[in-house]
């Protein structure tokens, strides 16, 4: 699929065999290098956790490539259809999902192996039409304009292979690799639902089949069964973007046999993906996308079923997404995997980029906290880039070796968090005891008047700062506003120039008291480095951006019910910006910018709405490693 159309849709290719990461990530009780598990290394002591047979070789706590597994001429490939527990295309028969398997040669001789599993709605192609997004030129609170409906991808009934992703990485290490196509895509039956229960239950059925609890068949409609006698029943899932969302979705079911997941840039809440604190907000790079657009985009199943699916599913989506108010509803909650996190028991190694403005990093940080509360092992890997970016292969290998092969390699004692520091290789993250950094503490900062140019930020609240006003003008991008020495379209407040680096780690929070001249208004907040670099290239360019956030003042009291603003009457909002972990260098200033419509993320109302911000009731809370003392040392 074209890279330009990859919202929640990163095309996965076979991962490269990456170098190992720092020794801090390899602590623990793995076997001696090159020693087959079950044997006794030189020195006479048995290998800790020796539970897997030859031809496995474990070194540094990782399953190694061995000749018996790596001989692709001996690999066994098969395809089948697994029967699910639902009928999402309303034909009176339980849906079957299309599955393919690639397993090491020794499985033909009786060896049982665990499975690395990836499922996706993208494997069979996507809608090539570039004109299916919602128009964003819309007055706030008004009915949205119509959009062009998509037709999906061409149906290919003759496909014999789903994907080769993951195969070259994991089969040579002794894992089978399984793929499946989501309901309503490729050769799988059913309807696409974008977050509906069938998207969680379809991969559950595949895991049940691998454990002998569900039936598989040689064809989509026939009765000849296929069993997975070669499988140990232990399954690990991974994938990026939508393919990273689905491991989380199936994990919420608590299905037995799913031992570990490695979700990369997962969308863990569709409301968070398409809304922000009550505001209709597009994912970065895909202005005008919403759930129904993604529904159209992934259609690749049997064209004979699509009209019925549109009538039963797409029409329901379009009735419920509510682009008029952006309010939260039960329909959205049903598509929120964070709300379903209590069911997750699979050990989770999760990865995200702090400059991912497509699936934003709060999806991962909030989910990790929820899963850890279950007593489930959680490890987090962060980098400074954008969408996608797997952990180093050594981290992934240790995770699957521990939880799928049962080798006691010490991952439980590894640091909980790894962050790729600025300018470092993604293969060399820095370990931390936790995320946020254990020494991070909230620092309250208060704006000082002068925001039409650049006002100050103080560690103490100074009374009498009064109210400052900006005028909405969506034609001005956030980057343009941050670069401007002065502008009537934003308010900007900044700390003095840092004399030493300042490490931010965690989630910033703002409280803003604001009034509007109209009944509805967008509210956008950016934290930026100043001077903001010239020549930045749109919403996805990380230069100059620390973090962002958006909110709807109409939802100041409730996400579920908008309350129209009364002209001149102020409301107070408190909301989080996106989490971050970065070191701002000496010589920079940290700026707090408030504006209205964000050209690259929000709806585009006509210009002229005025927002007035009460500086005496506005606060920025920064997560600073070292707290107030660190900020005090860094500024004059």
Coordinates of C-alpha atoms in Angstrom, one line a residue:
X1 CA 0.0 0.0 0.0
X2 CA 1.3 3.5 -0.8
X3 CA 3.2 5.1 2.0
X4 CA 1.2 8.2 1.5
X5 CA -1.9 6.4 2.6
X6 CA -0.8 4.7 5.7
X7 CA -2.9 6.0 8.6
X8 CA -3.1 3.2 11.1
X9 CA -1.7 1.4 8.1
X10 CA 2.0 0.9 7.9
X11 CA 2.8 -1.8 5.4
X12 CA 4.9 -4.4 7.1
X13 CA 7.9 -6.0 5.3
X14 CA 10.1 -8.7 6.7
X15 CA 12.1 -7.1 9.5
X16 CA 15.8 -6.9 9.1
X17 CA 17.9 -9.0 11.5
X18 CA 19.0 -6.2 13.7
X19 CA 21.9 -5.9 16.0
X20 CA 21.5 -6.6 19.7
X21 CA 20.8 -3.7 22.1
X22 CA 22.7 -2.5 25.1
X23 CA 23.7 -5.1 27.7
X24 CA 21.3 -3.4 30.1
X25 CA 18.5 -4.9 28.0
X26 CA 20.1 -8.4 28.2
X27 CA 20.5 -9.0 31.9
X28 CA 19.2 -12.2 33.4
X29 CA 19.6 -15.9 33.3
X30 CA 19.8 -16.9 29.6
X31 CA 21.9 -19.9 28.6
X32 CA 25.5 -19.8 27.7
X33 CA 26.1 -18.4 24.2
X34 CA 25.6 -21.1 21.6
X35 CA 24.5 -23.7 24.1
X36 CA 21.4 -25.8 23.1
X37 CA 18.8 -25.6 25.8
X38 CA 18.6 -29.0 27.6
X39 CA 22.4 -29.6 27.4
X40 CA 25.1 -28.8 30.0
X41 CA 27.6 -26.1 29.0
X42 CA 31.3 -26.2 29.8
X43 CA 31.6 -25.8 33.5
X44 CA 29.0 -28.4 34.3
X45 CA 26.1 -26.3 35.5
X46 CA 22.7 -27.0 33.9
X47 CA 21.2 -24.1 31.9
X48 CA 18.6 -22.1 33.9
X49 CA 15.1 -22.6 32.6
X50 CA 16.1 -25.4 30.2
X51 CA 12.6 -26.3 28.9
X52 CA 12.9 -26.5 25.1
X53 CA 14.4 -29.2 23.0
X54 CA 17.1 -29.3 20.3
X55 CA 17.4 -28.0 17.7
X56 CA 16.7 -24.8 19.6
X57 CA 19.8 -22.8 20.6
X58 CA 19.5 -20.1 23.2
X59 CA 22.1 -17.4 23.7
X60 CA 21.8 -14.1 25.6
X61 CA 18.3 -15.2 26.5
X62 CA 17.3 -15.3 22.8
X63 CA 16.4 -18.1 20.4
X64 CA 19.0 -18.2 17.7
X65 CA 18.9 -19.0 14.0
X66 CA 19.8 -22.7 13.5
X67 CA 20.3 -24.7 10.3
X68 CA 17.4 -27.0 11.0
X69 CA 14.9 -24.1 11.3
X70 CA 16.5 -21.8 8.7
X71 CA 16.3 -24.3 5.7
X72 CA 13.4 -22.7 3.8
X73 CA 13.2 -25.6 1.4
X74 CA 11.9 -27.6 4.4
X75 CA 9.4 -25.1 5.6
X76 CA 5.8 -26.3 5.7
X77 CA 3.2 -23.8 4.2
X78 CA -0.5 -24.3 4.4
X79 CA -3.7 -22.2 4.3
X80 CA -7.1 -22.7 5.8
X81 CA -10.2 -21.1 7.1
X82 CA -11.0 -21.0 10.8
X83 CA -14.6 -20.9 12.0
X84 CA -15.4 -18.1 14.4
X85 CA -18.2 -17.7 17.0
X86 CA -20.0 -14.9 15.1
X87 CA -21.9 -14.2 12.0
X88 CA -21.1 -10.6 11.1
X89 CA -22.3 -10.7 7.5
X90 CA -25.8 -11.9 8.5
X91 CA -25.9 -14.9 6.2
X92 CA -27.0 -17.4 8.9
X93 CA -23.6 -19.1 9.1
X94 CA -20.7 -18.5 11.4
X95 CA -18.0 -16.5 9.6
X96 CA -14.7 -18.1 8.6
X97 CA -11.4 -16.2 8.5
X98 CA -8.6 -16.9 6.0
X99 CA -5.4 -18.1 7.6
X100 CA -1.9 -19.0 6.4
X101 CA 0.9 -20.8 8.2
X102 CA 4.6 -21.1 7.7
X103 CA 6.4 -23.5 10.1
X104 CA 9.9 -24.9 10.5
X105 CA 10.7 -28.2 8.8
X106 CA 11.1 -30.2 12.0
X107 CA 7.4 -29.8 12.7
X108 CA 6.8 -32.3 9.9
X109 CA 8.6 -34.8 12.1
X110 CA 6.7 -34.2 15.3
X111 CA 8.3 -31.1 16.8
X112 CA 5.8 -28.8 18.4
X113 CA 6.6 -25.0 18.1
X114 CA 5.0 -21.8 19.4
X115 CA 3.5 -19.2 17.1
X116 CA 4.2 -15.6 16.1
X117 CA 0.9 -14.3 14.8
X118 CA 0.0 -11.2 12.8
X119 CA -3.5 -10.2 11.7
X120 CA -4.5 -7.3 9.5
X121 CA -7.2 -5.7 7.4
X122 CA -4.6 -4.5 4.9
X123 CA -3.1 -7.7 3.5
X124 CA -5.4 -7.9 0.5
X125 CA -5.1 -4.2 -0.5
X126 CA -6.9 -1.0 0.2
X127 CA -9.1 1.7 -1.6
X128 CA -6.9 3.7 -4.0
X129 CA -9.3 6.6 -4.1
X130 CA -7.7 9.8 -2.6
X131 CA -11.1 11.7 -2.3
X132 CA -13.0 9.8 0.3
X133 CA -12.1 12.0 3.3
X134 CA -14.5 14.4 5.0
X135 CA -14.3 18.0 3.9
X136 CA -12.9 19.9 7.0
X137 CA -14.2 23.3 5.9
X138 CA -17.1 23.3 8.4
X139 CA -18.6 25.7 10.8
X140 CA -18.4 24.3 14.3
X141 CA -21.7 22.9 15.6
X142 CA -23.1 22.8 12.1
X143 CA -24.1 19.6 10.2
X144 CA -21.0 18.3 8.4
X145 CA -20.9 18.4 4.6
X146 CA -21.2 15.2 2.7
X147 CA -18.2 13.1 1.5
X148 CA -17.5 10.8 -1.4
X149 CA -18.0 7.2 -0.3
X150 CA -15.2 4.7 -1.1
X151 CA -15.5 1.5 -3.0
X152 CA -12.7 -0.4 -1.4
X153 CA -10.0 -2.5 -3.1
X154 CA -10.6 -4.9 -5.9
X155 CA -11.6 -8.4 -4.8
X156 CA -9.1 -11.1 -5.7
X157 CA -10.6 -14.5 -5.2
X158 CA -7.4 -16.2 -6.5
X159 CA -5.0 -15.1 -3.8
X160 CA -3.1 -18.1 -2.4
X161 CA -0.8 -16.3 0.1
X162 CA -1.7 -13.8 2.7
X163 CA 1.7 -12.3 3.7
X164 CA 5.3 -13.1 4.2
X165 CA 5.8 -10.6 7.0
X166 CA 7.6 -11.9 10.1
X167 CA 8.5 -15.2 8.3
X168 CA 12.2 -14.5 7.7
X169 CA 12.7 -13.3 11.3
X170 CA 10.9 -15.9 13.3
X171 CA 10.8 -19.2 11.4
X172 CA 14.6 -19.6 11.4
X173 CA 14.5 -19.1 15.2
X174 CA 12.0 -22.0 15.7
X175 CA 8.6 -20.2 15.7
X176 CA 5.8 -20.8 13.3
X177 CA 4.4 -17.7 11.7
X178 CA 0.6 -17.4 11.2
X179 CA -1.3 -14.6 9.4
X180 CA -5.0 -14.0 9.1
X181 CA -7.2 -11.5 7.3
X182 CA -9.6 -9.4 9.3
X183 CA -13.4 -10.1 8.7
X184 CA -14.6 -8.6 5.5
X185 CA -11.1 -8.3 4.0
X186 CA -9.3 -10.6 1.5
X187 CA -10.8 -14.1 1.6
X188 CA -12.2 -13.8 5.1
X189 CA -15.9 -13.8 5.5
X190 CA -17.9 -11.3 7.5
X191 CA -18.1 -7.5 7.5
X192 CA -15.5 -4.9 8.4
X193 CA -16.6 -3.1 11.6
X194 CA -13.5 -0.9 12.6
X195 CA -13.4 -1.7 16.3
X196 CA -16.4 -4.0 16.5
X197 CA -16.3 -7.2 18.6
X198 CA -15.8 -9.4 15.5
X199 CA -12.3 -7.8 15.1
X200 CA -11.4 -9.0 18.5
X201 CA -13.1 -12.4 18.2
X202 CA -11.7 -13.3 14.8
X203 CA -8.0 -13.6 16.0
X204 CA -9.3 -15.2 19.2
X205 CA -10.8 -18.0 17.0
X206 CA -7.4 -18.4 15.3
X207 CA -5.7 -18.8 18.7
X208 CA -8.4 -21.2 19.8
X209 CA -7.7 -23.2 16.7
X210 CA -4.0 -23.3 17.5
X211 CA -5.1 -24.7 20.9
X212 CA -7.6 -27.3 19.6
X213 CA -10.7 -25.3 20.7
X214 CA -11.9 -24.1 17.3
X215 CA -12.3 -25.8 13.9
X216 CA -10.3 -25.1 10.8
X217 CA -11.2 -26.2 7.3
X218 CA -9.4 -26.5 4.0
X219 CA -11.9 -24.2 2.2
X220 CA -14.2 -21.3 3.1
X221 CA -17.3 -23.5 2.8
X222 CA -16.2 -27.1 2.9
X223 CA -16.2 -29.7 5.7
X224 CA -12.6 -31.1 5.5
X225 CA -11.0 -30.2 8.8
X226 CA -7.4 -29.0 9.5
X227 CA -5.8 -29.3 12.9
X228 CA -2.7 -27.7 14.4
X229 CA -1.1 -30.7 15.9
X230 CA 2.3 -29.1 15.4
X231 CA 1.6 -26.1 17.7
X232 CA 2.4 -25.9 21.4
X233 CA -0.6 -23.6 21.9
X234 CA 1.6 -20.7 23.0
X235 CA 1.1 -17.6 20.8
X236 CA 2.7 -14.2 20.6
X237 CA 1.3 -11.4 18.4
X238 CA 2.9 -8.3 16.9
X239 CA 2.3 -5.7 14.3
X240 CA 2.4 -2.0 13.6
X241 CA -0.5 0.5 13.6
X242 CA -3.8 -1.2 12.8
X243 CA -1.8 -4.5 12.9
X244 CA -0.6 -3.5 16.3
X245 CA -4.1 -2.5 17.5
X246 CA -5.5 -6.0 16.8
X247 CA -3.1 -7.8 19.3
X248 CA -4.4 -5.5 22.0
X249 CA -8.0 -6.1 20.9
X250 CA -7.7 -9.9 21.1
X251 CA -5.8 -9.7 24.4
X252 CA -8.8 -7.9 26.0
X253 CA -10.8 -11.1 25.5
X254 CA -8.4 -13.0 27.8
X255 CA -8.1 -15.8 25.4
X256 CA -6.0 -18.7 26.7
X257 CA -2.8 -19.3 24.8
X258 CA -2.0 -15.7 23.9
X259 CA 1.1 -15.4 26.1
X260 CA 2.7 -12.2 24.8
X261 CA 2.0 -9.2 22.6
X262 CA 4.3 -6.6 21.0
X263 CA 2.0 -3.9 19.7
X264 CA 3.8 -1.1 17.8
X265 CA 2.1 2.3 17.6
X266 CA -1.3 0.8 18.4
X267 CA -4.6 2.6 18.4
X268 CA -6.0 1.6 21.7
X269 CA -9.1 3.9 21.6
X270 CA -10.9 5.0 18.4
X271 CA -12.3 8.0 20.3
X272 CA -8.8 9.1 21.2
X273 CA -7.7 8.5 17.6
X274 CA -10.4 10.7 16.0
X275 CA -11.3 13.1 18.8
X276 CA -9.5 15.1 21.5
X277 CA -11.2 16.2 24.7
X278 CA -14.5 16.5 22.8
X279 CA -12.9 18.1 19.7
X280 CA -13.2 16.6 16.2
X281 CA -9.5 16.1 15.4
X282 CA -8.0 14.2 12.4
X283 CA -5.0 11.9 12.8
X284 CA -1.8 13.8 11.7
X285 CA -1.3 13.6 8.0
X286 CA -4.9 12.5 7.2
X287 CA -7.0 15.6 7.5
X288 CA -10.7 14.6 7.3
X289 CA -10.3 11.0 8.2
X290 CA -12.9 9.4 10.5
X291 CA -14.0 5.8 11.3
X292 CA -16.2 5.5 8.2
X293 CA -13.4 6.6 6.0
X294 CA -11.2 3.9 7.4
X295 CA -14.1 1.4 6.9
X296 CA -14.2 2.3 3.2
X297 CA -10.4 2.2 2.9
X298 CA -9.9 -1.4 4.1
X299 CA -12.7 -3.0 2.1
X300 CA -11.2 -5.9 0.1
X301 CA -13.6 -8.8 0.8
X302 CA -16.1 -10.4 -1.5
X303 CA -17.9 -7.7 -3.4
X304 CA -21.1 -9.7 -3.3
X305 CA -21.3 -9.0 0.5
X306 CA -20.3 -5.3 0.5
X307 CA -23.7 -3.7 -0.1
X308 CA -25.2 -5.6 2.9
X309 CA -22.2 -4.6 5.0
X310 CA -22.6 -1.0 4.0
X311 CA -26.2 -1.0 5.0
X312 CA -25.7 -2.8 8.3
X313 CA -22.3 -1.4 9.3
X314 CA -21.2 1.7 7.5
X315 CA -24.6 3.4 7.9
X316 CA -24.5 2.7 11.6
X317 CA -21.0 4.2 11.8
X318 CA -22.1 7.3 10.0
X319 CA -25.0 7.7 12.4
X320 CA -22.8 7.4 15.5
X321 CA -19.5 9.2 14.8
X322 CA -21.1 12.7 15.4
X323 CA -18.8 15.1 13.5
X324 CA -21.2 17.9 14.6
X325 CA -20.3 17.9 18.4
X326 CA -17.5 15.4 18.8
X327 CA -19.1 14.2 22.0
X328 CA -18.2 10.8 23.6
X329 CA -20.9 8.2 23.5
X330 CA -21.4 4.5 24.3
X331 CA -20.8 3.7 20.7
X332 CA -17.2 5.1 21.0
X333 CA -16.7 3.4 24.4
X334 CA -17.4 0.0 22.8
X335 CA -14.4 0.8 20.5
X336 CA -12.1 1.7 23.4
X337 CA -9.6 -1.1 24.3
X338 CA -8.3 0.9 27.3
X339 CA -11.8 0.6 28.8
X340 CA -11.5 -3.2 28.2
X341 CA -7.9 -3.5 29.6
X342 CA -8.9 -5.6 32.6
X343 CA -9.1 -8.6 30.4
X344 CA -5.5 -8.4 29.3
X345 CA -3.2 -11.1 30.7
X346 CA -0.7 -11.4 27.8
X347 CA 2.7 -10.0 28.7
X348 CA 3.1 -6.7 26.8
X349 CA 6.2 -5.1 25.2
X350 CA 4.9 -2.0 23.6
X351 CA 6.6 0.5 21.3
X352 CA 5.8 4.1 20.3
X353 CA 7.4 7.2 18.9
X354 CA 7.1 10.5 20.8
X355 CA 6.6 12.3 17.6
X356 CA 3.9 10.1 16.3
X357 CA 1.1 12.5 15.5
X358 CA -0.9 9.8 13.7
X359 CA -1.5 7.4 16.5
X360 CA -0.4 9.5 19.4
X361 CA 1.7 8.2 22.2
X362 CA -0.9 8.6 24.9
X363 CA -2.5 5.4 23.4
X364 CA 0.5 3.5 24.6
X365 CA 1.2 5.2 27.9
X366 CA -2.3 5.0 29.2
X367 CA -2.8 1.4 28.1
X368 CA 0.5 0.4 29.7
X369 CA -0.6 1.8 33.0
X370 CA -3.9 0.0 32.8
X371 CA -2.3 -3.4 31.9
X372 CA 0.3 -3.1 34.6
X373 CA -2.5 -2.6 37.1
X374 CA -3.6 -6.2 36.2
X375 CA -0.3 -7.5 37.5
X376 CA 0.7 -8.3 33.9
X377 CA 4.3 -7.8 32.8
X378 CA 4.7 -4.6 30.8
X379 CA 7.8 -3.2 29.2
X380 CA 7.9 0.0 27.1
X381 CA 10.1 1.1 24.2
X382 CA 10.1 4.7 23.0
X383 CA 11.9 6.6 20.3
X384 CA 12.0 10.2 19.1
X385 CA 10.6 9.5 15.7
X386 CA 7.1 9.3 14.2
X387 CA 4.7 6.5 13.3
X388 CA 5.9 3.0 13.6
X389 CA 9.3 1.7 14.7
X390 CA 9.7 -1.7 16.3
X391 CA 11.8 -2.4 19.3
X392 CA 15.3 -3.8 18.5
X393 CA 15.1 -7.4 17.5
X394 CA 17.0 -8.5 20.6
X395 CA 14.2 -7.0 22.9
X396 CA 11.5 -8.7 20.9
X397 CA 13.4 -12.0 20.8
X398 CA 13.9 -12.0 24.5
X399 CA 10.2 -11.3 25.0
X400 CA 9.0 -14.2 22.8
X401 CA 11.8 -16.5 24.0
X402 CA 10.7 -15.9 27.6
X403 CA 6.9 -16.1 27.2
X404 CA 6.5 -18.5 24.2
X405 CA 9.5 -20.9 24.8
X406 CA 9.5 -20.6 28.6
X407 CA 13.2 -19.8 28.9
X408 CA 13.9 -18.0 32.2
X409 CA 16.0 -15.3 30.6
X410 CA 15.4 -12.6 33.2
X411 CA 13.1 -10.2 31.3
X412 CA 11.1 -9.7 34.4
X413 CA 14.2 -8.0 36.0
X414 CA 14.9 -5.8 32.9
X415 CA 14.1 -2.1 33.2
X416 CA 10.5 -1.2 32.5
X417 CA 11.3 1.6 30.1
X418 CA 13.7 2.2 27.3
X419 CA 14.0 5.6 25.5
X420 CA 16.0 6.3 22.5
X421 CA 17.8 9.5 23.3
X422 CA 18.1 12.4 20.9
X423 CA 20.5 11.6 18.1
X424 CA 21.0 8.0 19.2
X425 CA 20.4 4.9 17.1
X426 CA 17.1 3.2 17.7
X427 CA 19.0 0.0 18.4
X428 CA 20.7 1.6 21.4
X429 CA 17.9 2.9 23.8
X430 CA 18.7 4.1 27.2
X431 CA 17.2 2.0 30.0
X432 CA 15.1 3.6 32.8
X433 CA 13.5 2.1 35.9
X434 CA 10.1 3.4 34.7
X435 CA 8.2 5.8 32.5
X436 CA 7.9 8.6 33.3
X437 CA 11.4 9.0 34.6
X438 CA 11.3 8.2 38.4
X439 CA 12.7 11.6 39.2
X440 CA 10.2 13.5 37.1
X441 CA 8.1 15.9 39.1
X442 CA 5.3 18.4 38.2
X443 CA 6.4 22.0 37.8
X444 CA 3.7 24.7 37.6
X445 CA 4.3 27.6 35.3
X446 CA 2.2 30.7 34.9
X447 CA 1.9 33.0 31.8
X448 CA 2.9 36.6 32.0
X449 CA 1.2 39.2 29.8
X450 CA 2.6 40.0 26.4
X451 CA 1.5 36.8 24.5
X452 CA 0.8 38.7 21.2
X453 CA 4.6 38.9 20.9
X454 CA 6.2 36.5 23.4
X455 CA 5.2 36.8 27.0
X456 CA 7.0 35.3 29.9
X457 CA 6.4 32.1 31.9
X458 CA 7.0 32.3 35.7
X459 CA 7.4 29.8 38.5
X460 CA 5.2 32.0 40.7
X461 CA 1.8 33.3 39.9
X462 CA 1.7 37.1 39.6
X463 CA -1.7 38.6 40.1
X464 CA -3.2 41.1 37.8
X465 CA -2.0 39.7 34.5
X466 CA -5.5 40.1 33.1
X467 CA -7.0 38.8 29.9
X468 CA -5.4 38.5 26.4
X469 CA -7.2 37.9 23.2
X470 CA -6.4 36.0 19.9
X471 CA -8.4 35.8 16.7
X472 CA -9.0 32.5 14.9
X473 CA -7.4 32.2 11.5
X474 CA -7.1 28.7 10.2
X475 CA -5.0 29.7 7.1
X476 CA -2.1 30.2 9.5
X477 CA -0.5 26.9 10.4
X478 CA 0.8 26.2 13.9
X479 CA 4.4 26.3 12.7
X480 CA 3.8 29.7 11.1
X481 CA 2.3 31.0 14.3
X482 CA 5.2 29.7 16.4
X483 CA 7.8 31.3 14.1
X484 CA 6.1 34.7 14.1
X485 CA 7.7 37.4 16.2
X486 CA 4.2 38.7 16.8
X487 CA 0.7 37.6 15.7
X488 CA -2.9 38.4 16.6
X489 CA -3.8 34.8 15.9
X490 CA -2.0 33.2 18.8
X491 CA -0.7 33.8 22.4
X492 CA 2.8 32.7 23.1
X493 CA 4.6 32.6 26.5
X494 CA 8.1 31.3 27.1
X495 CA 10.7 30.6 29.8
X496 CA 14.0 32.4 29.5
X497 CA 16.8 30.8 27.4
X498 CA 18.1 27.6 29.1
X499 CA 21.6 27.7 30.3
X500 CA 21.7 23.9 30.7
X501 CA 19.6 21.1 29.3
X502 CA 16.2 20.4 30.8
X503 CA 14.8 16.8 30.7
X504 CA 11.0 16.5 30.3
X505 CA 9.5 13.1 31.0
X506 CA 5.8 12.4 31.3
X507 CA 2.5 14.2 30.5
X508 CA 2.1 18.0 30.6
X509 CA -1.3 19.3 31.7
X510 CA -2.9 22.7 31.1
X511 CA -5.7 24.6 32.8
X512 CA -7.0 27.4 30.6
X513 CA -9.9 29.8 31.4
X514 CA -11.2 31.0 28.1
X515 CA -14.2 32.8 26.6
X516 CA -15.4 32.9 23.0
X517 CA -17.3 35.4 20.8
X518 CA -19.1 32.4 19.2
X519 CA -21.0 29.4 20.6
X520 CA -18.3 27.0 19.5
X521 CA -14.5 27.3 19.0
X522 CA -11.5 25.1 18.6
X523 CA -8.8 25.3 21.2
X524 CA -5.2 24.2 20.4
X525 CA -2.1 24.1 22.6
X526 CA 1.5 23.5 21.4
X527 CA 4.6 23.4 23.5
X528 CA 7.5 24.5 21.3
X529 CA 11.2 25.1 21.3
X530 CA 12.1 28.7 20.5
X531 CA 13.4 30.0 18.3
X532 CA 11.1 27.7 16.3
X533 CA 13.1 26.4 13.3
X534 CA 12.3 27.9 9.9
X535 CA 11.5 25.5 7.1
X536 CA 9.6 22.9 9.0
X537 CA 7.6 20.7 6.8
X538 CA 4.0 20.4 8.0
X539 CA 2.3 18.6 10.9
X540 CA 4.5 15.5 10.9
X541 CA 7.9 17.4 11.1
X542 CA 9.1 17.0 14.7
X543 CA 11.5 19.9 14.6
X544 CA 10.5 22.5 17.2
X545 CA 7.6 20.5 18.6
X546 CA 7.7 19.4 22.2
X547 CA 4.1 18.2 22.5
X548 CA 0.6 19.2 21.5
X549 CA -3.0 19.0 22.7
X550 CA -6.5 20.0 21.6
X551 CA -9.8 20.5 23.4
X552 CA -13.4 21.7 22.8
X553 CA -14.4 24.4 25.3
X554 CA -18.0 23.2 24.9
X555 CA -17.0 20.1 26.7
X556 CA -15.4 21.9 29.7
X557 CA -17.8 20.1 32.1
X558 CA -18.5 16.8 30.3
X559 CA -17.1 14.8 27.3
X560 CA -20.6 13.4 26.8
X561 CA -22.5 16.6 26.3
X562 CA -21.5 19.8 24.6
X563 CA -22.7 23.0 26.1
X564 CA -22.8 26.0 23.7
X565 CA -20.6 28.9 24.8
X566 CA -22.1 32.2 25.8
X567 CA -20.4 35.2 24.3
X568 CA -18.0 36.7 26.8
X569 CA -18.7 34.0 29.5
X570 CA -15.5 32.1 30.4
X571 CA -15.2 28.4 31.0
X572 CA -12.3 26.5 32.6
X573 CA -10.7 23.5 30.9
X574 CA -8.1 21.2 32.3
X575 CA -6.7 18.6 29.9
X576 CA -3.5 16.6 29.2
X577 CA -1.2 17.2 26.3
X578 CA 0.5 14.2 24.6
X579 CA 3.2 12.4 26.7
X580 CA 6.8 13.0 25.9
X581 CA 10.4 12.3 27.0
X582 CA 13.0 14.6 25.5
X583 CA 15.9 16.7 26.6
X584 CA 15.7 20.4 25.6
X585 CA 19.2 21.6 25.0
X586 CA 20.8 24.7 26.5
X587 CA 20.4 27.7 24.3
X588 CA 16.7 27.0 23.7
X589 CA 13.5 28.5 25.2
X590 CA 10.4 26.5 26.0
X591 CA 7.3 28.2 24.6
X592 CA 3.6 27.7 25.6
X593 CA 1.4 28.6 22.6
X594 CA -2.4 28.9 22.7
X595 CA -4.4 29.3 19.5
X596 CA -7.8 28.2 18.1
X597 CA -8.1 26.2 14.8
X598 CA -5.1 24.0 14.0
X599 CA -4.9 23.8 10.2
X600 CA -3.4 20.3 10.1
X601 CA -5.6 18.6 12.7
X602 CA -9.0 20.4 13.4
X603 CA -12.0 21.5 11.5
X604 CA -11.8 24.7 9.6
X605 CA -14.4 27.3 10.6
X606 CA -14.5 30.7 9.0
X607 CA -12.0 33.2 10.4
X608 CA -12.8 35.7 13.1
X609 CA -13.8 33.9 16.3
X610 CA -12.1 35.7 19.2
X611 CA -10.8 33.7 22.2
X612 CA -9.9 35.6 25.4
X613 CA -7.7 33.8 27.9
X614 CA -7.7 34.8 31.5
X615 CA -4.0 34.6 32.4
X616 CA -4.7 34.7 36.1
X617 CA -6.5 31.4 35.9
X618 CA -4.3 29.7 33.4
X619 CA -1.5 27.2 34.3
X620 CA 0.9 24.9 32.5
X621 CA 2.2 21.9 34.5
X622 CA 5.4 20.4 33.1
X623 CA 6.8 17.0 34.0
X624 CA 10.5 17.9 34.7
X625 CA 13.2 15.5 35.7
X626 CA 14.5 17.1 38.9
X627 CA 11.4 19.2 39.3
X628 CA 11.4 22.9 40.1
X629 CA 15.1 22.8 41.1
X630 CA 16.1 21.7 37.6
X631 CA 14.1 24.5 36.0
X632 CA 15.6 27.0 38.4
X633 CA 19.1 25.9 37.6
X634 CA 18.5 26.1 33.8
X635 CA 17.1 29.7 33.7
X636 CA 18.6 32.9 35.0

